[in-house]
Coordinates of C-alpha atoms in Angstrom, one line a residue:
X1 CA 10.4 -21.0 12.2
X2 CA 11.6 -19.7 8.9
X3 CA 11.4 -20.8 5.3
X4 CA 12.1 -19.2 1.9
X5 CA 9.2 -21.0 0.4
X6 CA 5.7 -20.0 1.6
X7 CA 4.1 -23.2 0.1
X8 CA 6.5 -25.6 1.9
X9 CA 5.3 -27.7 4.9
X10 CA 6.6 -27.3 8.4
X11 CA 8.3 -30.5 9.5
X12 CA 10.3 -31.6 12.5
X13 CA 13.4 -30.7 10.3
X14 CA 12.2 -27.2 9.7
X15 CA 14.8 -24.7 11.1
X16 CA 13.8 -23.1 14.4
X17 CA 15.6 -20.0 15.7
X18 CA 15.1 -16.9 17.8
X19 CA 13.7 -13.8 16.0
X20 CA 16.4 -11.6 14.5
X21 CA 17.1 -8.5 16.6
X22 CA 18.4 -6.6 13.5
X23 CA 15.8 -4.1 12.2
X24 CA 15.4 -4.2 8.4
X25 CA 13.9 -1.2 6.7
X26 CA 12.2 -1.0 3.3
X27 CA 11.2 -4.6 3.3
X28 CA 8.1 -6.9 3.3
X29 CA 8.1 -9.9 5.6
X30 CA 5.5 -12.6 4.8
X31 CA 4.4 -14.6 7.8
X32 CA 2.1 -17.4 8.8
X33 CA 0.5 -18.6 12.0
X34 CA -0.6 -22.1 11.3
X35 CA -2.4 -22.6 14.7
X36 CA -4.8 -19.7 13.8
X37 CA -5.0 -20.3 10.0
X38 CA -3.5 -16.8 9.7
X39 CA -1.4 -15.5 6.8
X40 CA -0.1 -12.0 6.3
X41 CA 2.6 -9.5 5.5
X42 CA 4.5 -7.0 7.6
X43 CA 5.9 -3.9 5.9
X44 CA 8.6 -1.6 7.3
X45 CA 9.5 1.6 5.4
X46 CA 12.4 4.0 6.1
X47 CA 14.7 5.6 3.5
X48 CA 12.4 4.7 0.6
X49 CA 9.4 6.4 2.1
X50 CA 11.5 9.4 3.2
X51 CA 12.8 9.7 -0.4
X52 CA 9.3 9.7 -1.9
X53 CA 7.9 12.2 0.6
X54 CA 10.8 14.7 0.8
X55 CA 10.9 15.1 -3.0
X56 CA 7.8 17.2 -2.8
X57 CA 8.2 18.7 0.7
X58 CA 4.7 17.9 1.6
X59 CA 3.1 19.4 4.7
X60 CA 3.2 16.9 7.6
X61 CA -0.5 16.0 7.5
X62 CA -0.3 15.3 3.7
X63 CA 2.9 13.4 4.1
X64 CA 1.4 11.2 6.8
X65 CA -1.7 10.5 4.7
X66 CA 0.3 9.7 1.6
X67 CA 2.6 7.5 3.7
X68 CA -0.4 5.5 4.8
X69 CA -1.5 5.1 1.2
X70 CA 2.0 3.9 0.3
X71 CA 2.0 1.3 3.1
X72 CA -1.5 0.0 2.1
X73 CA -0.5 -0.2 -1.6
X74 CA 2.6 -2.2 -0.6
X75 CA 0.7 -4.6 1.6
X76 CA -1.8 -5.2 -1.2
X77 CA 0.5 -5.1 -4.2
X78 CA 3.1 -7.5 -2.7
X79 CA 0.6 -10.3 -3.1
X80 CA 1.0 -10.2 -6.9
X81 CA 2.5 -13.4 -8.3
X82 CA 3.7 -11.7 -11.5
X83 CA 5.7 -8.7 -12.5
X84 CA 2.8 -6.3 -13.0
X85 CA 1.6 -3.1 -11.4
X86 CA -0.7 -2.4 -8.4
X87 CA -2.0 1.1 -8.5
X88 CA -3.9 2.6 -5.6
X89 CA -5.6 5.9 -6.3
X90 CA -8.0 8.2 -4.4
X91 CA -10.1 11.0 -5.9
X92 CA -12.2 12.9 -3.4
X93 CA -13.6 16.3 -2.4
X94 CA -11.4 16.7 0.6
X95 CA -8.3 18.9 1.1
X96 CA -6.2 16.0 -0.2
X97 CA -8.2 15.6 -3.4
X98 CA -5.9 13.1 -5.2
X99 CA -3.4 10.5 -4.4
X100 CA -1.8 7.8 -6.5
X101 CA 0.7 5.1 -5.4
X102 CA 2.3 2.9 -8.1
X103 CA 3.7 -0.4 -6.8
X104 CA 5.6 -2.3 -9.5
X105 CA 6.1 -5.9 -8.4
X106 CA 8.1 -7.1 -6.9
X107 CA 9.9 -4.1 -5.2
X108 CA 9.5 -0.6 -6.8
X109 CA 7.5 2.2 -5.3
X110 CA 6.5 5.7 -6.4
X111 CA 3.7 8.0 -5.2
X112 CA 2.2 11.5 -5.5
X113 CA -0.5 13.6 -3.8
X114 CA -2.4 16.7 -4.8
X115 CA -3.8 19.0 -2.1
X116 CA -5.3 22.4 -1.4
X117 CA -3.0 24.1 1.2
X118 CA -5.7 26.6 2.2
X119 CA -8.0 23.8 3.3
X120 CA -5.6 21.7 5.3
X121 CA -6.4 23.5 8.6
X122 CA -10.0 22.4 8.4
X123 CA -9.0 18.7 8.6
X124 CA -8.9 17.0 11.9
X125 CA -7.8 13.5 10.9
X126 CA -7.1 11.4 7.8
X127 CA -10.8 10.9 7.2
X128 CA -11.5 14.6 6.9
X129 CA -8.4 15.1 4.8
X130 CA -9.8 12.6 2.3
X131 CA -13.4 13.6 2.5
X132 CA -15.9 11.9 0.2
X133 CA -15.1 10.2 -3.1
X134 CA -13.6 6.8 -4.0
X135 CA -10.6 4.6 -3.7
X136 CA -9.6 2.7 -6.8
X137 CA -7.3 -0.3 -6.8
X138 CA -6.0 -1.4 -10.2
X139 CA -4.0 -4.5 -11.1
X140 CA -2.2 -4.0 -14.4
X141 CA -0.8 -7.2 -15.8
X142 CA 0.8 -5.6 -18.9
X143 CA -0.2 -4.3 -22.3
X144 CA -1.5 -7.6 -23.6
X145 CA -3.7 -8.4 -20.6
X146 CA -6.9 -6.8 -19.3
X147 CA -6.9 -4.7 -16.2
X148 CA -8.7 -5.6 -13.0
X149 CA -10.1 -2.7 -10.9
X150 CA -11.9 -2.6 -7.5
X151 CA -13.6 0.5 -6.2
X152 CA -14.5 1.5 -2.6
X153 CA -16.6 4.5 -1.7
X154 CA -14.9 6.9 0.8
X155 CA -17.3 8.6 3.3
X156 CA -14.9 10.5 5.5
X157 CA -13.3 7.4 7.0
X158 CA -9.6 6.3 7.1
X159 CA -7.7 4.2 4.6
X160 CA -7.8 1.3 7.1
X161 CA -11.6 1.6 7.1
X162 CA -11.6 1.6 3.3
X163 CA -9.3 -1.5 3.1
X164 CA -11.6 -3.4 5.5
X165 CA -14.7 -2.4 3.5
X166 CA -13.0 -3.6 0.3
X167 CA -12.1 -7.1 1.6
X168 CA -15.6 -7.5 3.2
X169 CA -17.5 -6.6 0.1
X170 CA -15.2 -7.6 -2.8
X171 CA -12.8 -10.3 -1.7
X172 CA -15.0 -11.8 1.1
X173 CA -11.8 -12.6 3.0
X174 CA -11.7 -11.9 6.8
X175 CA -8.9 -9.3 6.9
X176 CA -7.3 -7.0 9.5
X177 CA -5.1 -4.1 8.4
X178 CA -3.0 -1.7 10.6
X179 CA -1.1 1.3 9.2
X180 CA 1.2 3.8 10.9
X181 CA 3.3 6.7 9.7
X182 CA 5.5 9.1 11.7
X183 CA 8.5 11.3 11.7
X184 CA 11.8 10.4 13.4
X185 CA 13.5 13.4 14.8
X186 CA 17.3 13.6 14.6
X187 CA 20.0 16.0 15.7
X188 CA 20.1 19.5 14.3
X189 CA 16.3 19.6 14.0
X190 CA 16.3 17.2 11.0
X191 CA 13.6 14.5 10.6
X192 CA 12.9 11.6 8.4
X193 CA 9.8 9.7 7.6
X194 CA 9.1 6.1 8.8
X195 CA 6.1 3.8 8.3
X196 CA 4.9 0.3 9.0
X197 CA 1.9 -1.8 8.4
X198 CA 0.4 -5.3 8.9
X199 CA -2.1 -7.2 6.8
X200 CA -3.5 -10.4 8.3
X201 CA -6.0 -12.7 6.7
X202 CA -8.0 -15.7 7.9
X203 CA -7.5 -18.5 5.4
X204 CA -8.6 -21.8 6.8
X205 CA -8.2 -24.9 4.7
X206 CA -11.8 -26.0 5.4
X207 CA -14.1 -23.7 3.4
X208 CA -16.9 -23.9 5.9
X209 CA -14.7 -22.2 8.5
X210 CA -14.3 -19.1 6.3
X211 CA -18.1 -18.6 5.9
X212 CA -19.3 -15.1 6.7
X213 CA -22.8 -13.6 7.1
X214 CA -24.5 -12.4 4.0
X215 CA -24.2 -8.7 3.2
X216 CA -27.3 -6.7 3.9
X217 CA -29.2 -6.3 0.6
X218 CA -30.3 -2.7 1.5
X219 CA -33.9 -3.3 0.5
X220 CA -35.0 -6.1 2.9
X221 CA -38.5 -5.8 4.3
X222 CA -38.8 -4.5 7.8
X223 CA -38.5 -7.2 10.4
X224 CA -36.4 -9.5 8.1
X225 CA -34.1 -11.7 10.3
X226 CA -30.5 -10.8 9.4
X227 CA -28.4 -13.9 8.5
X228 CA -25.6 -14.2 11.1
X229 CA -22.6 -16.5 11.2
X230 CA -20.5 -16.7 14.4
X231 CA -16.9 -15.7 13.8
X232 CA -14.4 -18.5 14.1
X233 CA -12.5 -18.4 17.4
X234 CA -9.2 -18.6 15.6
X235 CA -10.0 -15.4 13.7
X236 CA -11.4 -13.7 16.7
X237 CA -8.0 -14.3 18.4
X238 CA -6.0 -13.4 15.3
X239 CA -7.6 -10.1 14.6
X240 CA -7.6 -9.2 18.3
X241 CA -3.8 -9.8 18.5
X242 CA -3.2 -7.6 15.4
X243 CA -5.4 -5.0 16.9
X244 CA -3.1 -4.7 19.9
X245 CA -0.3 -3.3 17.7
X246 CA 0.6 0.3 18.6
X247 CA 1.7 2.8 16.0
X248 CA 5.0 3.2 17.7
X249 CA 5.7 -0.5 17.4
X250 CA 5.2 -0.4 13.6
X251 CA 7.6 2.5 13.1
X252 CA 10.1 1.9 15.9
X253 CA 13.6 1.9 14.2
X254 CA 15.0 -0.2 17.0
X255 CA 12.4 -3.0 16.9
X256 CA 12.9 -5.6 14.2
X257 CA 10.0 -6.9 12.2
X258 CA 10.7 -10.4 13.3
X259 CA 10.6 -9.4 17.0
X260 CA 7.4 -7.6 16.5
X261 CA 5.8 -10.7 14.9
X262 CA 7.2 -12.9 17.7
X263 CA 5.8 -10.5 20.3
X264 CA 2.4 -10.9 18.8
X265 CA 2.2 -14.6 18.0
X266 CA 4.9 -16.3 20.1
X267 CA 2.3 -18.3 22.1
X268 CA 0.9 -19.8 18.9
X269 CA 4.1 -20.0 16.9
X270 CA 4.8 -17.8 13.9
X271 CA 6.6 -18.8 10.8
X272 CA 8.4 -16.1 8.8
X273 CA 9.6 -16.2 5.2
X274 CA 12.4 -14.5 3.3
X275 CA 12.0 -10.7 3.3
X276 CA 11.5 -8.8 0.0
X277 CA 13.4 -5.6 -0.3
X278 CA 11.7 -2.4 -1.5
X279 CA 13.1 0.7 -3.3
X280 CA 11.8 4.1 -4.2
X281 CA 12.3 4.2 -7.9
X282 CA 10.4 6.1 -10.6
X283 CA 9.8 4.5 -14.0
X284 CA 10.1 7.9 -15.9
X285 CA 12.9 8.4 -18.4
X286 CA 13.7 10.8 -21.2
X287 CA 12.7 8.2 -23.8
X288 CA 9.4 7.6 -22.1
X289 CA 8.6 11.3 -21.9
X290 CA 9.6 11.8 -25.5
X291 CA 7.3 9.0 -26.5
X292 CA 4.5 10.5 -24.5
X293 CA 5.0 13.9 -26.2
X294 CA 4.6 12.3 -29.6
X295 CA 1.2 10.9 -28.6
X296 CA -0.2 14.4 -28.4
X297 CA -1.8 16.2 -31.4
X298 CA 0.5 18.6 -33.3
X299 CA -1.4 21.6 -32.1
X300 CA -1.1 20.5 -28.5
X301 CA 2.7 20.0 -28.9
X302 CA 3.1 23.4 -30.4
X303 CA 1.3 25.0 -27.4
X304 CA 3.8 23.4 -25.0
X305 CA 6.7 25.4 -26.3
X306 CA 7.6 28.1 -23.8
X307 CA 10.8 30.3 -24.2
X308 CA 11.9 28.1 -27.1
X309 CA 11.7 24.8 -25.3
X310 CA 9.3 22.1 -24.0
X311 CA 9.7 21.4 -20.3
X312 CA 8.1 18.3 -18.7
X313 CA 8.2 17.6 -14.9
X314 CA 7.5 14.2 -13.6
X315 CA 4.8 14.5 -10.9
X316 CA 6.1 11.4 -9.1
X317 CA 9.8 12.1 -8.7
X318 CA 10.0 15.8 -9.7
X319 CA 12.6 15.0 -12.5
X320 CA 12.7 17.7 -15.1
X321 CA 13.1 16.9 -18.8
X322 CA 13.8 19.6 -21.4
X323 CA 13.3 19.3 -25.2
X324 CA 14.0 21.5 -28.1
X325 CA 10.9 22.0 -30.3
X326 CA 12.5 19.7 -32.9
X327 CA 13.1 17.0 -30.3
X328 CA 9.5 17.4 -29.2
X329 CA 8.3 17.0 -32.8
X330 CA 6.9 20.5 -33.0
X331 CA 8.5 21.6 -36.3
X332 CA 7.9 18.3 -37.9
X333 CA 4.2 18.7 -37.1

């Protein structure tokens, strides 16, 4: 079943059709499984992801990790109901010490990673690439609104693990996340990046069905009985189905997102909504960089002059902006 309006009710007049066999890249597909009180989003990334990663020619392991961060930020940021920003950022002691993904609702993506090439060989998986540190998720509603930020400690686990920890401790919403990134080989030895992800949440209408066990306080006396709440059968089934998704299914260029959702939930009935297209697009501009330069102290601006000009390179998209000292406000200072 399909509808362009997630809040609309399914009726006997709701259109029913077979899942589209046409794969759509760089898109978010919201979905709902009413029988399981399940709501979620499926993300498929192709050219947009390839554009972001190839601008910096990242080593494969770094590109894969940053790709996972981009998918996760898209899954989380696409829930915004306003035209703001969702910023996912990691800062750790691992070989990939810093990553930032900027999702500007409803459809713009940019990202950047900083890494130590000499230490990459010591990493075995995404957890060891990240190491220990924190994951910050920031919602920026604009200059006149306060920011909201959530933090998750990273202890050598994956980004999927961090997402599950965040929803468990901060949002208290039963959530299952799957992320996958890979390279598609083409003729002539060329390759391009692809990625996919699913976020599914258990959102029953009856609040008592969403109850979870209390979090361990960390200082309970020995022998204290831990408070337990049996998981709802619908959520057990829902997260089990999402857990069966293989990486190749999420990045397969020949498998449409609708067919993947139907493959997962056809026995229960899945309702999909209008896809939202995504694009790799940086927000930098000559005007924005000029304004940024003017925010520096006069002494700092003067120190930026090299070979008679000020050169600024955008870390996100690698665009280079050149200014004369006068344009940078150096002589005026």
